[in-house]
């Protein structure tokens, strides 16, 4: 990739001679791009924004987290793309902060940095047997079915993480009939839906061909979703919950006894409109008679896993009934049973990871901050800001990142006005440093070529687009016309 693709553009400050404020944002997911959007509306001083991502393509969890069968949510990408096309904004893909450049070097190259690198890993159950093959994190399955190149390594590529790769997931889901999904948030719904849908119900998505191929060999007939508290306490949004009941040839099973509300659940339903709407959905399902469908999704409330069992791989999950004790904690009440399962997917939330040289609170797994200003050694650190999941934790819908980014950018601009940070005439400094290191970032022209290649590949397969899941495919598409991609 040639360096001119991402060359710094001149400041938009027509007629003004003052140096622009140069801001680097680490992470080209929705939180980083919303921060760029808020910053790009600033004209005095003019701002130059570089959004850096270690992946060759932008959009973060909009591309690699939102389920492929949720096309309307994924289409937020078009709005995000418009921000990346703005004259004051540049995307620098395939650059890893912490490896290609240190935080200190980056901070020296720009006037301010916004950390927007999200929550890079999953939370664990901490129960015996969690390490068994067949037990893994929803985040791994999501990365796989969205075609994240981390999960689809190229032949000969060294394994970068302990996370599962495509061949392992393929083997696991091909051999499985019954899956347990632990957790009752929207990611659990995504996972349950993708695991239970037939491949024919997914071909109109942009899933990579090899993912569809794996899913075509899948023989999962039963998905069990475990909620450690009652149906009033789920984190589901009602639209996504209803969708589970609309999948062809799938019966949804809810035990009516689980819908008897104790006083605290009753209070939740009265105060929380989403919980009340979700209860109506559960009640509807509980009242339905089974249609004799070939596949089933069964919700188990007041149930938690206590052990994952099996010799060489997952064979069953020991589950236990639960209640909330007088101090508000979920506790087991005995009554343990074994639930046959070939897969256990923990969907109990994401977790932020530390980035070398960036302050990190190990208890909250977030970057400590006040209104988006990073706190370093107990004091506000001028020029360092944070937004998105690494700021507030892995909560909220994509749009939540917008108001979050506005708060952070408001703090940053206030600091410009009060003199805490200044424009030091650093325009072009980051590009020079990258060039000295022999690093050629992928910019928006490269993304457009990848985009075109994915659309062309989709057309060949009679689909709207097909995700390129391998890094070598992405890089080949970025550098050339759409030939020789596969
Ligand atoms: P989440 O909404 O925080 O749900 C996590 C679930 O895990 C909760 O039900 C929680 O139960 C449960 N849990 C936590 N620890 C557990 C344990 N040790 N044992 C059993 N259960 C445990 O997280 P998420 O589903 O990963 O979603 C992350 C964010 O992305 C959310 O804001 C979500 O709305 C968003 N998202 C949105 C969409 C969409 O809009 N379509 C799709 C995907 C994700 P407790 O409540 O009892 O702790």
XYZ file of C-alpha atoms and ligand atoms in Angstrom:
534
model
C 0.000 0.000 0.000
C 1.461 3.331 -0.986
C 1.860 6.000 1.643
C 0.177 8.711 -0.441
C -3.171 7.084 0.317
C -3.102 8.399 3.837
C -1.068 11.521 3.407
C -2.091 14.296 5.777
C -4.509 16.739 4.245
C -4.051 20.451 4.752
C -5.997 22.142 7.481
C -9.475 23.327 6.545
C -8.982 26.580 8.398
C -9.570 28.823 5.410
C -7.440 31.904 5.737
C -6.344 31.040 9.277
C -2.640 30.627 9.853
C -2.755 28.943 13.276
C -1.699 25.302 13.416
C -4.488 22.739 13.499
C -5.009 20.602 16.566
C -3.827 17.095 15.665
C -5.775 14.324 17.367
C -5.191 10.562 17.135
C -8.034 8.184 17.993
C -7.080 4.583 18.760
C -9.850 2.298 17.529
C -11.983 2.670 14.394
C -15.146 1.169 15.873
C -18.316 3.174 16.462
C -16.998 4.895 19.593
C -13.844 6.149 17.840
C -15.724 7.211 14.730
C -18.402 9.036 16.740
C -15.585 10.895 18.537
C -14.127 11.833 15.131
C -17.556 13.013 14.005
C -17.936 15.269 17.051
C -14.386 16.617 16.654
C -14.694 17.192 12.924
C -17.427 19.764 13.506
C -14.849 21.910 15.254
C -13.410 24.718 13.142
C -11.642 27.005 15.592
C -9.058 25.706 15.920
C -9.253 23.407 12.924
C -8.716 19.773 13.830
C -6.862 17.016 11.981
C -7.982 13.574 13.038
C -6.242 10.242 12.474
C -8.266 7.142 13.418
C -5.870 4.257 13.928
C -6.869 0.582 13.972
C -4.808 -2.581 14.139
C -7.198 -4.257 11.680
C -6.952 -3.450 7.957
C -10.603 -2.324 7.825
C -12.623 0.166 9.876
C -15.936 -0.159 11.779
C -14.909 -2.382 14.743
C -17.891 -4.177 16.264
C -20.257 -2.882 13.566
C -18.398 -5.194 11.169
C -17.076 -7.799 13.625
C -19.725 -7.845 16.373
C -23.207 -7.086 15.056
C -24.744 -10.347 13.853
C -24.688 -10.750 10.050
C -28.446 -11.406 9.990
C -29.027 -7.970 11.536
C -28.440 -6.082 8.320
C -30.352 -2.988 9.406
C -28.061 -2.522 12.433
C -24.979 -3.263 10.311
C -26.042 -0.550 7.869
C -24.959 2.021 10.496
C -21.661 1.451 8.724
C -22.815 3.821 5.969
C -23.182 6.668 8.462
C -19.823 5.880 10.045
C -18.213 5.767 6.620
C -19.395 9.312 5.869
C -17.404 10.522 8.878
C -14.292 8.701 7.703
C -14.660 10.442 4.327
C -14.595 13.920 5.838
C -11.650 16.070 4.750
C -10.371 16.451 8.308
C -10.519 12.724 9.089
C -8.145 9.956 7.996
C -8.339 6.228 8.641
C -4.987 4.551 9.328
C -5.667 0.818 9.237
C -3.268 -2.044 9.892
C -1.303 -0.060 12.488
C -0.927 -1.578 15.945
C -0.318 0.834 18.779
C 1.853 -0.963 21.298
C 3.745 -2.827 18.540
C 4.265 -0.499 15.560
C 4.332 2.603 17.760
C 4.379 3.054 21.510
C 1.863 5.249 23.291
C 4.691 7.644 24.201
C 5.697 7.930 20.534
C 2.118 8.487 19.472
C 1.582 11.153 22.122
C 4.735 12.922 20.964
C 3.405 12.961 17.385
C 0.011 14.510 18.029
C -1.580 17.078 20.333
C -4.164 14.744 21.903
C -5.029 11.044 21.912
C -8.470 9.495 22.417
C -8.493 5.851 23.496
C -11.452 4.069 21.886
C -10.149 0.511 21.702
C -13.142 -1.203 23.284
C -13.336 -4.295 25.466
C -11.037 -6.830 23.859
C -11.900 -10.028 25.687
C -14.656 -11.955 27.421
C -15.572 -12.604 31.027
C -15.256 -16.124 32.371
C -17.559 -18.336 34.433
C -14.768 -19.595 36.727
C -16.313 -23.047 37.081
C -14.655 -26.475 36.750
C -14.469 -27.808 33.198
C -14.535 -24.377 31.560
C -11.266 -25.214 29.757
C -12.693 -28.322 28.019
C -12.832 -28.323 24.217
C -16.382 -27.354 23.322
C -16.545 -24.651 26.015
C -15.720 -21.194 24.693
C -16.697 -17.529 24.722
C -19.504 -15.998 22.681
C -16.925 -13.403 21.601
C -15.005 -16.165 19.790
C -18.077 -17.457 17.985
C -19.121 -13.912 17.082
C -15.647 -13.106 15.700
C -15.815 -16.310 13.653
C -19.245 -15.832 12.121
C -18.509 -12.153 11.381
C -15.311 -13.138 9.533
C -12.765 -11.437 11.826
C -9.274 -12.188 10.436
C -8.008 -12.908 13.984
C -10.227 -16.008 13.949
C -9.522 -16.856 10.296
C -5.724 -17.036 10.243
C -3.914 -17.393 6.947
C -2.109 -20.646 6.232
C 1.190 -20.614 8.108
C 0.238 -17.569 10.189
C 1.410 -17.833 13.761
C -1.383 -18.118 16.280
C -1.553 -14.732 17.952
C -3.913 -15.507 20.828
C -5.315 -18.372 22.859
C -8.662 -17.855 21.192
C -10.253 -20.472 18.990
C -9.617 -20.305 15.272
C -11.967 -21.180 12.426
C -10.880 -24.815 11.974
C -11.555 -25.547 15.659
C -14.954 -23.872 15.643
C -15.850 -25.723 12.449
C -14.978 -29.060 14.060
C -16.916 -28.222 17.232
C -20.138 -27.072 15.659
C -20.147 -29.807 13.018
C -20.107 -32.487 15.741
C -22.697 -30.870 17.988
C -26.405 -31.445 18.429
C -27.041 -29.609 21.667
C -25.629 -26.254 22.828
C -25.877 -24.411 26.133
C -25.599 -20.613 26.040
C -24.903 -19.076 29.450
C -26.194 -15.526 29.978
C -29.311 -13.600 29.008
C -28.076 -10.536 27.126
C -28.395 -9.623 23.450
C -25.163 -11.410 22.546
C -26.675 -14.647 23.931
C -29.661 -14.105 21.615
C -27.365 -13.525 18.624
C -25.457 -16.716 19.392
C -28.594 -18.799 19.989
C -30.121 -17.534 16.727
C -27.038 -18.212 14.598
C -26.562 -21.669 16.143
C -30.176 -22.720 15.566
C -30.849 -21.170 12.138
C -30.361 -23.374 9.099
C -27.781 -22.270 6.569
C -30.592 -21.415 4.147
C -31.781 -18.832 6.664
C -28.340 -17.198 6.610
C -27.337 -17.121 2.953
C -28.822 -13.652 2.479
C -26.243 -12.276 4.939
C -22.682 -11.175 4.125
C -21.115 -14.119 6.002
C -17.847 -15.406 4.563
C -18.254 -18.414 2.271
C -16.218 -20.645 4.575
C -18.441 -19.721 7.535
C -21.563 -20.608 5.546
C -19.873 -23.840 4.479
C -19.270 -24.777 8.138
C -22.795 -23.826 9.103
C -24.144 -26.030 6.312
C -22.656 -29.059 8.129
C -24.086 -28.038 11.487
C -26.602 -30.386 13.090
C -27.560 -28.488 16.241
C -31.184 -29.145 17.125
C -31.342 -27.791 20.690
C -30.087 -24.575 22.234
C -30.537 -24.051 25.985
C -30.241 -20.469 27.255
C -29.422 -20.185 30.980
C -30.357 -17.134 33.071
C -28.989 -17.085 36.609
C -31.853 -14.798 37.617
C -35.521 -14.698 36.610
C -37.133 -13.525 33.358
C -37.631 -10.002 34.766
C -33.851 -9.564 35.006
C -32.686 -10.266 31.468
C -30.710 -7.687 29.461
C -32.591 -8.516 26.239
C -34.112 -5.795 24.118
C -37.656 -6.774 23.184
C -37.238 -6.563 19.397
C -34.310 -8.990 19.500
C -36.171 -11.277 21.929
C -39.291 -11.459 19.738
C -37.131 -12.366 16.764
C -36.231 -15.648 18.477
C -39.876 -16.705 18.246
C -40.012 -15.936 14.520
C -37.426 -18.448 13.279
C -38.957 -21.066 11.014
C -39.051 -24.643 12.288
C -37.937 -23.686 15.809
C -40.080 -24.059 18.933
C -39.294 -21.694 21.807
C -39.850 -23.275 25.212
C -40.347 -21.407 28.484
C -41.391 -23.097 31.715
C -44.588 -21.303 32.935
C -43.468 -21.874 36.544
C -40.462 -19.585 35.882
C -42.865 -16.748 35.064
C -44.416 -16.642 38.548
C -42.946 -13.410 39.847
C -41.550 -13.013 43.352
C -41.988 -9.507 44.905
C -38.600 -8.207 43.731
C -39.217 -9.372 40.130
C -42.667 -7.797 40.338
C -41.062 -4.481 41.312
C -38.592 -4.734 38.390
C -41.394 -5.338 35.906
C -43.351 -2.380 37.276
C -40.401 -0.004 36.997
C -38.753 -1.215 33.816
C -40.777 -1.000 30.603
C -38.412 -3.275 28.671
C -38.677 -5.953 31.368
C -42.479 -5.651 31.252
C -42.533 -6.028 27.455
C -40.147 -8.981 27.624
C -42.431 -10.669 30.176
C -45.296 -10.457 27.695
C -43.117 -12.226 25.104
C -42.183 -14.977 27.566
C -45.806 -15.401 28.633
C -46.844 -15.744 25.006
C -44.242 -18.461 24.428
C -45.120 -20.281 27.658
C -48.772 -20.384 26.590
C -48.035 -21.721 23.103
C -48.284 -25.438 22.440
C -45.267 -26.947 20.722
C -45.539 -27.218 16.960
C -43.308 -30.274 16.718
C -40.600 -28.223 15.017
C -37.306 -29.945 14.257
C -35.347 -27.570 16.513
C -35.832 -25.933 19.872
C -34.582 -22.980 21.942
C -35.330 -23.497 25.614
C -34.974 -20.745 28.255
C -33.981 -21.921 31.753
C -34.376 -19.176 34.350
C -33.123 -19.216 37.945
C -30.466 -21.612 36.671
C -26.686 -21.407 36.663
C -23.970 -23.787 35.513
C -21.828 -25.208 38.317
C -19.588 -27.547 36.327
C -18.875 -28.415 32.710
C -18.480 -32.160 32.412
C -16.720 -34.400 29.916
C -13.489 -36.341 29.471
C -11.887 -35.040 26.313
C -14.571 -32.533 25.377
C -17.828 -31.132 26.685
C -20.510 -33.783 27.220
C -22.858 -32.162 29.743
C -23.338 -29.199 32.049
C -24.240 -29.527 35.683
C -26.847 -26.874 36.428
C -28.271 -25.685 39.716
C -31.410 -23.754 40.655
C -30.788 -20.308 42.099
C -32.453 -17.540 44.058
C -31.571 -14.011 45.148
C -30.708 -13.934 48.851
C -31.610 -11.195 51.319
C -28.398 -9.322 50.461
C -29.283 -9.285 46.767
C -26.771 -11.948 45.657
C -27.548 -14.863 43.358
C -27.030 -18.065 45.356
C -27.490 -21.742 44.527
C -30.283 -23.649 46.228
C -29.096 -27.165 45.340
C -31.374 -29.210 43.101
C -28.525 -29.976 40.695
C -29.148 -31.697 37.397
C -27.147 -32.652 34.365
C -27.978 -31.161 30.972
C -26.527 -32.994 27.948
C -24.535 -30.579 25.790
C -21.829 -30.705 23.137
C -21.118 -26.986 23.275
C -21.113 -24.465 26.094
C -20.944 -20.849 24.964
C -20.468 -18.365 27.766
C -22.132 -15.087 26.913
C -21.621 -13.292 30.181
C -20.228 -10.021 28.915
C -17.056 -8.551 27.473
C -14.078 -7.244 29.457
C -11.599 -4.440 28.758
C -7.890 -5.245 28.469
C -4.956 -3.066 29.469
C -2.952 -1.385 26.702
C 0.714 -0.913 27.541
C 1.454 2.584 28.979
C -2.264 3.471 29.276
C -3.726 3.783 32.811
C -6.024 0.846 33.606
C -8.252 0.043 36.570
C -7.951 -3.717 37.047
C -11.155 -3.851 39.111
C -13.435 -2.223 36.566
C -11.308 -3.224 33.528
C -11.613 0.334 32.209
C -9.395 3.353 31.711
C -9.950 5.637 34.724
C -11.355 9.011 33.702
C -13.466 12.013 34.634
C -15.920 13.002 31.878
C -13.595 11.362 29.352
C -10.360 12.973 30.654
C -7.911 10.192 31.492
C -6.692 10.059 35.074
C -3.009 9.106 35.268
C -1.300 8.700 38.664
C -4.281 10.256 40.396
C -4.405 13.407 38.273
C -5.909 14.480 34.969
C -3.424 13.757 32.184
C -3.542 16.620 29.640
C -3.971 15.355 26.096
C -5.303 11.893 26.978
C -9.002 11.063 26.603
C -11.140 7.931 26.489
C -14.491 6.923 25.013
C -16.645 3.838 24.361
C -16.519 0.470 26.122
C -12.995 1.016 27.499
C -14.406 4.157 29.173
C -17.806 3.042 30.476
C -17.703 -0.789 30.241
C -19.378 -3.094 27.696
C -22.906 -1.706 27.885
C -25.462 0.025 25.721
C -26.406 -0.103 22.066
C -24.283 1.339 19.254
C -25.973 4.737 19.544
C -24.943 4.973 23.220
C -21.409 5.580 21.939
C -22.516 8.812 20.320
C -23.455 10.660 23.500
C -20.476 9.077 25.219
C -18.133 10.445 22.515
C -19.763 13.873 22.696
C -19.004 14.021 26.434
C -15.346 13.155 25.803
C -14.934 15.586 22.918
C -16.617 18.338 24.943
C -13.967 17.830 27.637
C -11.189 17.858 25.036
C -12.393 21.082 23.447
C -12.836 22.712 26.842
C -9.193 21.834 27.517
C -8.176 23.548 24.285
C -10.053 26.655 25.362
C -8.605 26.634 28.861
C -5.080 26.041 27.563
C -4.565 22.584 29.083
C -3.748 21.331 25.585
C -2.430 23.288 22.620
C -1.833 22.847 18.926
C 1.936 22.403 18.571
C 2.158 22.402 14.785
C 2.408 18.606 14.631
C 0.597 18.165 11.348
C 2.298 15.377 9.367
C 4.494 14.244 12.276
C 2.666 10.935 12.730
C 2.915 10.181 9.008
C 6.652 10.869 9.027
C 7.164 8.592 12.016
C 5.177 5.778 10.397
C 7.102 6.217 7.142
C 10.426 6.082 9.025
C 9.308 2.783 10.523
C 8.371 1.426 7.097
C 4.717 1.252 8.114
C 2.218 1.936 5.336
C -1.264 2.292 6.819
C -4.340 1.334 4.835
C -6.556 4.341 4.227
C -10.067 4.829 2.894
C -9.099 4.183 -0.749
C -7.930 0.742 0.386
C -11.217 0.225 2.208
C -13.152 1.164 -0.941
C -11.253 -1.464 -2.907
C -11.975 -4.064 -0.205
C -15.625 -2.999 -0.201
C -15.830 -3.355 -3.988
C -14.132 -6.755 -3.843
C -16.602 -8.019 -1.229
C -19.547 -6.821 -3.299
C -18.115 -8.403 -6.449
C -17.467 -11.686 -4.651
C -21.015 -11.608 -3.305
C -22.399 -11.085 -6.790
C -20.510 -14.168 -7.985
C -22.301 -16.177 -5.295
C -25.693 -14.572 -5.894
C -25.469 -12.529 -2.690
C -25.257 -8.811 -1.951
C -21.753 -9.122 -0.560
C -19.407 -11.721 0.935
C -17.036 -10.871 3.754
C -13.353 -11.509 3.112
C -12.322 -13.230 6.324
C -8.578 -13.634 5.768
C -6.021 -10.938 6.185
C -4.283 -11.986 2.965
C -7.601 -11.574 1.107
C -8.162 -8.128 2.626
C -4.632 -6.994 1.791
C -4.857 -8.374 -1.751
C -8.158 -6.576 -2.290
C -6.722 -3.382 -0.796
C -3.816 -3.355 -3.220
C -5.309 -4.434 -6.476
C -8.393 -4.758 -8.530
C -10.731 -7.512 -7.483
C -8.846 -10.366 -9.207
C -7.059 -13.191 -7.426
C -8.787 -12.792 -4.102
C -9.400 -16.376 -3.211
P -24.925 -8.110 28.892
O -26.076 -7.436 28.249
O -24.187 -7.408 29.982
O -25.435 -9.533 29.424
C -24.581 -10.384 30.133
C -25.402 -11.491 30.738
O -24.504 -12.394 31.382
C -26.387 -11.041 31.811
O -27.561 -11.779 31.616
C -25.716 -11.471 33.116
O -26.612 -11.800 34.128
C -25.030 -12.724 32.670
N -23.931 -13.139 33.525
C -22.863 -12.392 33.913
N -22.042 -13.154 34.678
C -22.610 -14.379 34.770
C -22.247 -15.593 35.418
N -21.109 -15.694 36.105
N -23.066 -16.661 35.302
C -24.205 -16.569 34.594
N -24.620 -15.454 33.952
C -23.819 -14.364 34.042
O -23.769 -8.465 27.823
P -23.797 -8.925 26.298
O -24.965 -9.778 25.976
O -22.418 -9.436 26.076
O -23.981 -7.551 25.499
C -22.992 -6.514 25.586
C -23.607 -5.201 25.084
O -23.789 -5.265 23.669
C -24.974 -4.939 25.672
O -25.104 -3.581 25.950
C -25.914 -5.362 24.565
O -27.178 -4.743 24.597
C -25.122 -4.955 23.339
N -25.595 -5.733 22.176
C -26.680 -5.282 21.503
C -27.173 -6.005 20.432
C -28.407 -5.505 19.717
O -28.914 -4.463 20.020
N -28.935 -6.232 18.779
C -26.574 -7.190 20.051
C -25.480 -7.641 20.761
C -24.993 -6.898 21.837
P -26.851 -10.823 35.380
O -27.729 -9.741 34.862
O -27.506 -11.698 36.385
O -25.501 -10.319 35.801
